Short mmCIF file of C-alpha atoms in Angstrom, two decimals:
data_model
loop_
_atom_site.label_atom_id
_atom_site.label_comp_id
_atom_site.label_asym_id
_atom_site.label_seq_id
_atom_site.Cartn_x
_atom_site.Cartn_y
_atom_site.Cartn_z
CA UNK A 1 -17.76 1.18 11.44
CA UNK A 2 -15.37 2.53 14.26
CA UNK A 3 -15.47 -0.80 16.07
CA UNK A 4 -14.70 -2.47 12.78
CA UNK A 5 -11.91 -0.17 11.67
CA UNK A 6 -10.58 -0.83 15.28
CA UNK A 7 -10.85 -4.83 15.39
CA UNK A 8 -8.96 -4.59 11.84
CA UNK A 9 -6.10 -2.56 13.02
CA UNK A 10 -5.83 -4.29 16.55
CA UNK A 11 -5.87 -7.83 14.25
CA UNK A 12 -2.77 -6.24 11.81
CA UNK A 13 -0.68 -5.54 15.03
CA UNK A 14 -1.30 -9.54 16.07
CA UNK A 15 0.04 -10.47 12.50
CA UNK A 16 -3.48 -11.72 11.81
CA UNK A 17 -3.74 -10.07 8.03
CA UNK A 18 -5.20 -12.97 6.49
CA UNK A 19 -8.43 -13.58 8.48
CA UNK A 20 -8.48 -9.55 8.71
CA UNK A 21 -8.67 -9.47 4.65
CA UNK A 22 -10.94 -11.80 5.02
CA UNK A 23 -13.84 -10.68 7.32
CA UNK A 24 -13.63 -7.17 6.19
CA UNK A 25 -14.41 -8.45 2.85
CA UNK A 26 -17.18 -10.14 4.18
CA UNK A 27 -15.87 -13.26 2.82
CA UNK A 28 -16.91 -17.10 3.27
CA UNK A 29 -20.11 -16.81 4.65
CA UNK A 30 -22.37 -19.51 3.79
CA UNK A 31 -25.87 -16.79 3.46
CA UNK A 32 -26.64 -13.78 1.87
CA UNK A 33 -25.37 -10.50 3.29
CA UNK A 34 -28.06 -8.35 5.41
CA UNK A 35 -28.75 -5.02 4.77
CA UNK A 36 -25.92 -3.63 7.33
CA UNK A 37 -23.53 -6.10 6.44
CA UNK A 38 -23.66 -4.54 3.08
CA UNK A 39 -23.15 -1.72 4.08
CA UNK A 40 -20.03 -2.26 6.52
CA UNK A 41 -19.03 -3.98 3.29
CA UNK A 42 -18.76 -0.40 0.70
CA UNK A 43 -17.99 1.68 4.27
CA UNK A 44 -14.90 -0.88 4.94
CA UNK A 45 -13.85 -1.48 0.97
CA UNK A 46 -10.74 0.98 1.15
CA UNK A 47 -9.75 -0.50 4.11
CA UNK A 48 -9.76 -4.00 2.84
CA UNK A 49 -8.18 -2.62 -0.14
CA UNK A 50 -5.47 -1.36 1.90
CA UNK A 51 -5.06 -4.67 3.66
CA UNK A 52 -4.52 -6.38 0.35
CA UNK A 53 -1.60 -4.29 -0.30
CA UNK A 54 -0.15 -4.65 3.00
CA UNK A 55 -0.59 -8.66 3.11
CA UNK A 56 1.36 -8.13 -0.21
CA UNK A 57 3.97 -5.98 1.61
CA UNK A 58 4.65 -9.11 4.13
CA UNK A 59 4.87 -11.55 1.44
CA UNK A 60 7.14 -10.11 -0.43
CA UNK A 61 10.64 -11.65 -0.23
CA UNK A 62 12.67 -8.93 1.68
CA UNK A 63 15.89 -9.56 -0.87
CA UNK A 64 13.41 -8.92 -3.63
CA UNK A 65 13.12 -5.18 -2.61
CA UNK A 66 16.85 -4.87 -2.62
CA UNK A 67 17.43 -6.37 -6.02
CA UNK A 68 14.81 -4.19 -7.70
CA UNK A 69 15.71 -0.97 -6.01
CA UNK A 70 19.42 -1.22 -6.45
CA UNK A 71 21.28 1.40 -8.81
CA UNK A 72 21.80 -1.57 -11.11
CA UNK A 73 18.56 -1.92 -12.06
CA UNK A 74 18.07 1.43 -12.89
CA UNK A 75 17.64 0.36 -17.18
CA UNK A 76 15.94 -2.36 -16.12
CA UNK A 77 12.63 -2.00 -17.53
CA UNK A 78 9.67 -4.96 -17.13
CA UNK A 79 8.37 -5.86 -21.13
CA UNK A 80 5.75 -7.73 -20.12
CA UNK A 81 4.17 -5.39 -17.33
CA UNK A 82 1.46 -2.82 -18.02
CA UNK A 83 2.23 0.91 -17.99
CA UNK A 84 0.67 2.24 -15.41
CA UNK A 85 1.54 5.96 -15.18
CA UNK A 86 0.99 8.66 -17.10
CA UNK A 87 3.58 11.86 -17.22
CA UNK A 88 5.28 9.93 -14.27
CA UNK A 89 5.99 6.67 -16.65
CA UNK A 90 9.10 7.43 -17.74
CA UNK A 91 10.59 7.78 -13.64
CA UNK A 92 8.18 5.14 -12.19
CA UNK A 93 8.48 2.23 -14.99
CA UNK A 94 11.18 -0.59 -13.72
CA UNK A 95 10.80 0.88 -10.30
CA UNK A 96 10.29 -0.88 -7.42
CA UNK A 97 7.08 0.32 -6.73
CA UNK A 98 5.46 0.01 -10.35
CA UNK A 99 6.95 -3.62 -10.19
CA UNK A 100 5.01 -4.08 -6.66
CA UNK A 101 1.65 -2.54 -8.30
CA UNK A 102 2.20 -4.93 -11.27
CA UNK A 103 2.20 -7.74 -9.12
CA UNK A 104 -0.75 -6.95 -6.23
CA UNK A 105 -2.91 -5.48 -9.08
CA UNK A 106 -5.48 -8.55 -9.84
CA UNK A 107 -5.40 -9.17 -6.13
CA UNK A 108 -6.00 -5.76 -4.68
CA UNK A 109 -8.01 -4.13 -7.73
CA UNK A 110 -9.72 -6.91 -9.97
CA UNK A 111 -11.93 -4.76 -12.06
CA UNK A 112 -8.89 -2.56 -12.88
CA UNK A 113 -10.78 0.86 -12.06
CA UNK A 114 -8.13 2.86 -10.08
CA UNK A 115 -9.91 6.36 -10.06
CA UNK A 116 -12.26 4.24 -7.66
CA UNK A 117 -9.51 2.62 -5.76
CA UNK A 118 -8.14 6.18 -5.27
CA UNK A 119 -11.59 7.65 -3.87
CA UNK A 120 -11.91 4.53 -1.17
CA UNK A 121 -8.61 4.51 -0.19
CA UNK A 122 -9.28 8.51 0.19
CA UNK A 123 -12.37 8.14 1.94
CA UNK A 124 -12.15 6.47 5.27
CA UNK A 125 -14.86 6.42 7.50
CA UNK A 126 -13.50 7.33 11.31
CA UNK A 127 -10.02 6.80 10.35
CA UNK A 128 -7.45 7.39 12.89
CA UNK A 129 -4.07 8.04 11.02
CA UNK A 130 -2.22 9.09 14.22
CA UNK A 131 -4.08 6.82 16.57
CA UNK A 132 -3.48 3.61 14.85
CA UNK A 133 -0.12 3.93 12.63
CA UNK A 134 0.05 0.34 11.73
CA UNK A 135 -3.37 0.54 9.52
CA UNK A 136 -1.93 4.23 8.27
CA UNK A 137 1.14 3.17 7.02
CA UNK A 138 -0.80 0.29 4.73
CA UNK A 139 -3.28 2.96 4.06
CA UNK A 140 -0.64 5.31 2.50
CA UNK A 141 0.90 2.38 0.77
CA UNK A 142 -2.02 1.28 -1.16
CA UNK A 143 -3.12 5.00 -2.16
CA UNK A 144 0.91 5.10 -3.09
CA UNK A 145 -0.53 2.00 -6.01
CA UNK A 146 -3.84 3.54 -6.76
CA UNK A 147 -2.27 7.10 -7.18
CA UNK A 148 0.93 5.73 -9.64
CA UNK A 149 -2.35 3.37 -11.05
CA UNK A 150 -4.69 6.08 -11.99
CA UNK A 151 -1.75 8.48 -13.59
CA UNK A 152 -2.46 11.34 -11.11
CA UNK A 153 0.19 13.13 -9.15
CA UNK A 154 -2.40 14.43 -6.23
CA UNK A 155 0.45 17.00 -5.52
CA UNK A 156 1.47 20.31 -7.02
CA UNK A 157 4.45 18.90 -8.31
CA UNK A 158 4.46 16.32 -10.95
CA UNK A 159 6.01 12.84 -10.15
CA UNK A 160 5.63 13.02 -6.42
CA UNK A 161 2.72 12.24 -4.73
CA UNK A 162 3.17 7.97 -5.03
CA UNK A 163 6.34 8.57 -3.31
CA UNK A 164 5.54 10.67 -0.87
CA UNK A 165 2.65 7.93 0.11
CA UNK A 166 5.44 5.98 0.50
CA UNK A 167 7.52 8.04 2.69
CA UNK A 168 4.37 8.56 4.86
CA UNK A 169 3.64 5.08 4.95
CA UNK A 170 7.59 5.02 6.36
CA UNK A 171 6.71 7.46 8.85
CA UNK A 172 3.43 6.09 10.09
CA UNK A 173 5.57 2.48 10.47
CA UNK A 174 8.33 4.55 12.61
CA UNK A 175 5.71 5.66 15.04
CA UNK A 176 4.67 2.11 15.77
CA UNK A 177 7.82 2.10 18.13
CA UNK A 178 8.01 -1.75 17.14
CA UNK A 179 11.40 -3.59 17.48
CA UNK A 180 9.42 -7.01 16.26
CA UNK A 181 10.88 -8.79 13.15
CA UNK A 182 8.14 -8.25 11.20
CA UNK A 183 8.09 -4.39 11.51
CA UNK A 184 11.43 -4.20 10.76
CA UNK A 185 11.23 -6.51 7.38
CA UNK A 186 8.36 -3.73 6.49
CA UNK A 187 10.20 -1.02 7.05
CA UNK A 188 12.89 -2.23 4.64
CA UNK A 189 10.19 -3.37 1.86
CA UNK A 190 8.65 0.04 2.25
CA UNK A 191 12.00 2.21 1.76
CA UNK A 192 13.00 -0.13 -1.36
CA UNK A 193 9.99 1.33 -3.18
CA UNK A 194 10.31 4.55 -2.64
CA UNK A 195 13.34 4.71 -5.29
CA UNK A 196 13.03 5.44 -8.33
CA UNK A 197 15.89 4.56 -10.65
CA UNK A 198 14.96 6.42 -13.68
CA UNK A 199 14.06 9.41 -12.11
CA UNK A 200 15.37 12.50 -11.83
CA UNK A 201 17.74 13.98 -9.64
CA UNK A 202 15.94 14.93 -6.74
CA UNK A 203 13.49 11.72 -7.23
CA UNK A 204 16.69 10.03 -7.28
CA UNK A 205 17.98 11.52 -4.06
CA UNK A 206 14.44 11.52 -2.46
CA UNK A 207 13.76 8.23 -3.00
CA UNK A 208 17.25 6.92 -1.66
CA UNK A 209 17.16 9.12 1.65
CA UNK A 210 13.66 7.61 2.27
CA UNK A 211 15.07 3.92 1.85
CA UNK A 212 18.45 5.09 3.90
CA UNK A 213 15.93 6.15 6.66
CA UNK A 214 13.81 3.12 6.61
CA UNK A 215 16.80 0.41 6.68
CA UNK A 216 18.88 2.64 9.53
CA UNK A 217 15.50 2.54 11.59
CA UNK A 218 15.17 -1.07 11.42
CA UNK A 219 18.25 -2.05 12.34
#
């Protein structure tokens, strides 16, 4: 499992997502799965799901971020998009993030069961947050989805934990050291969704210093 959780983070840093997502999801193989593959398949399915978020991350267009995390949007509520949240609704709905989940939903969590998606994204097998920052910051972003997903807060106080995922996810991306394009798009993408528009006051301020931080560093 160590070997695998290594190849997958070595393959994010070469930009190679896509054929990551894919072999860690055991996917296009033209047999049935052994016994071991099986289980490198439920050892490995938090950090596929946290590949699927990140591949989402990189797709995103990066003036997309800006447009939904902007003060202006801050009534700007989606009627067609499920609720996600619980007693955090009110300060995640219309937010960038909740607008992200909305979208990578199907994709990263097709049977919809998010106290699951929490538990793998929680459980890890050898995971290396420090040693391999790239893979921790997309960790922290999907349990940032499954936490705002499954309506719990995971902290003492209500209302922060999904954004604090984020701000760790910013944090784990600043200790890449990277100067390459694509790290700095991320960083950008990841500050946008820490706001939260209809929040409170210090979500508000929270969520703005943590975008401030992420668009200074990539500059």
């Amino acid at each position: 499992v160590e070997a695998w959780r290594h190849c997958l983070s070595e393959a994010l840093l070469a930009g190679r997502g896509e054929e990551a997502s894919a072999w860690v999801r055991f996917e296009g193989l033209d047999r049935q799965l052994s016994a071991g593959e099986h289980f490198l398949q439920a050892a490995l399915v938090g950090y596929a799901s946290a590949v699927a978020w990140w591949l989402q991350l990189l797709g995103q267009d990066p003036a997309e971020g800006q447009r939904h995390g902007g003060v202006e949007n801050a009534g700007d509520k989606s009627a067609d998009s499920t609720d996600s949240t619980d007693s955090d609704g009110d300060a995640y709905s219309g937010s960038p993030l909740h607008r992200f989940l909305e979208e990578g939903r199907e994709e990263a969590c097709p049977e919809d069961d998010w106290d699951f998606e929490w538990r793998a994204l929680t459980w890890l097998p050898t995971y290396d947050a420090k040693g391999e920052p790239l893979l921790a910051a997309a960790v922290e972003l999907g349990r940032a989805c499954a936490s705002l997903a499954s309506g719990a807060t995971r902290t003492a106080s209500a209302g922060e934990a999904s954004q604090q995922h984020i701000a760790q996810a910013v944090e784990a991306l600043l200790a890449t050291g990277g100067a390459e394009k694509e790290v700095s798009e991320s960083l950008c993408r990841l500050g946008c969704l820490a706001r939260l528009p209809n929040g409170d006051a210090a979500g508000k301020a929270f969520g703005e210093a943590v975008a401030s931080t992420a668009r200074l560093s990539s500059t």
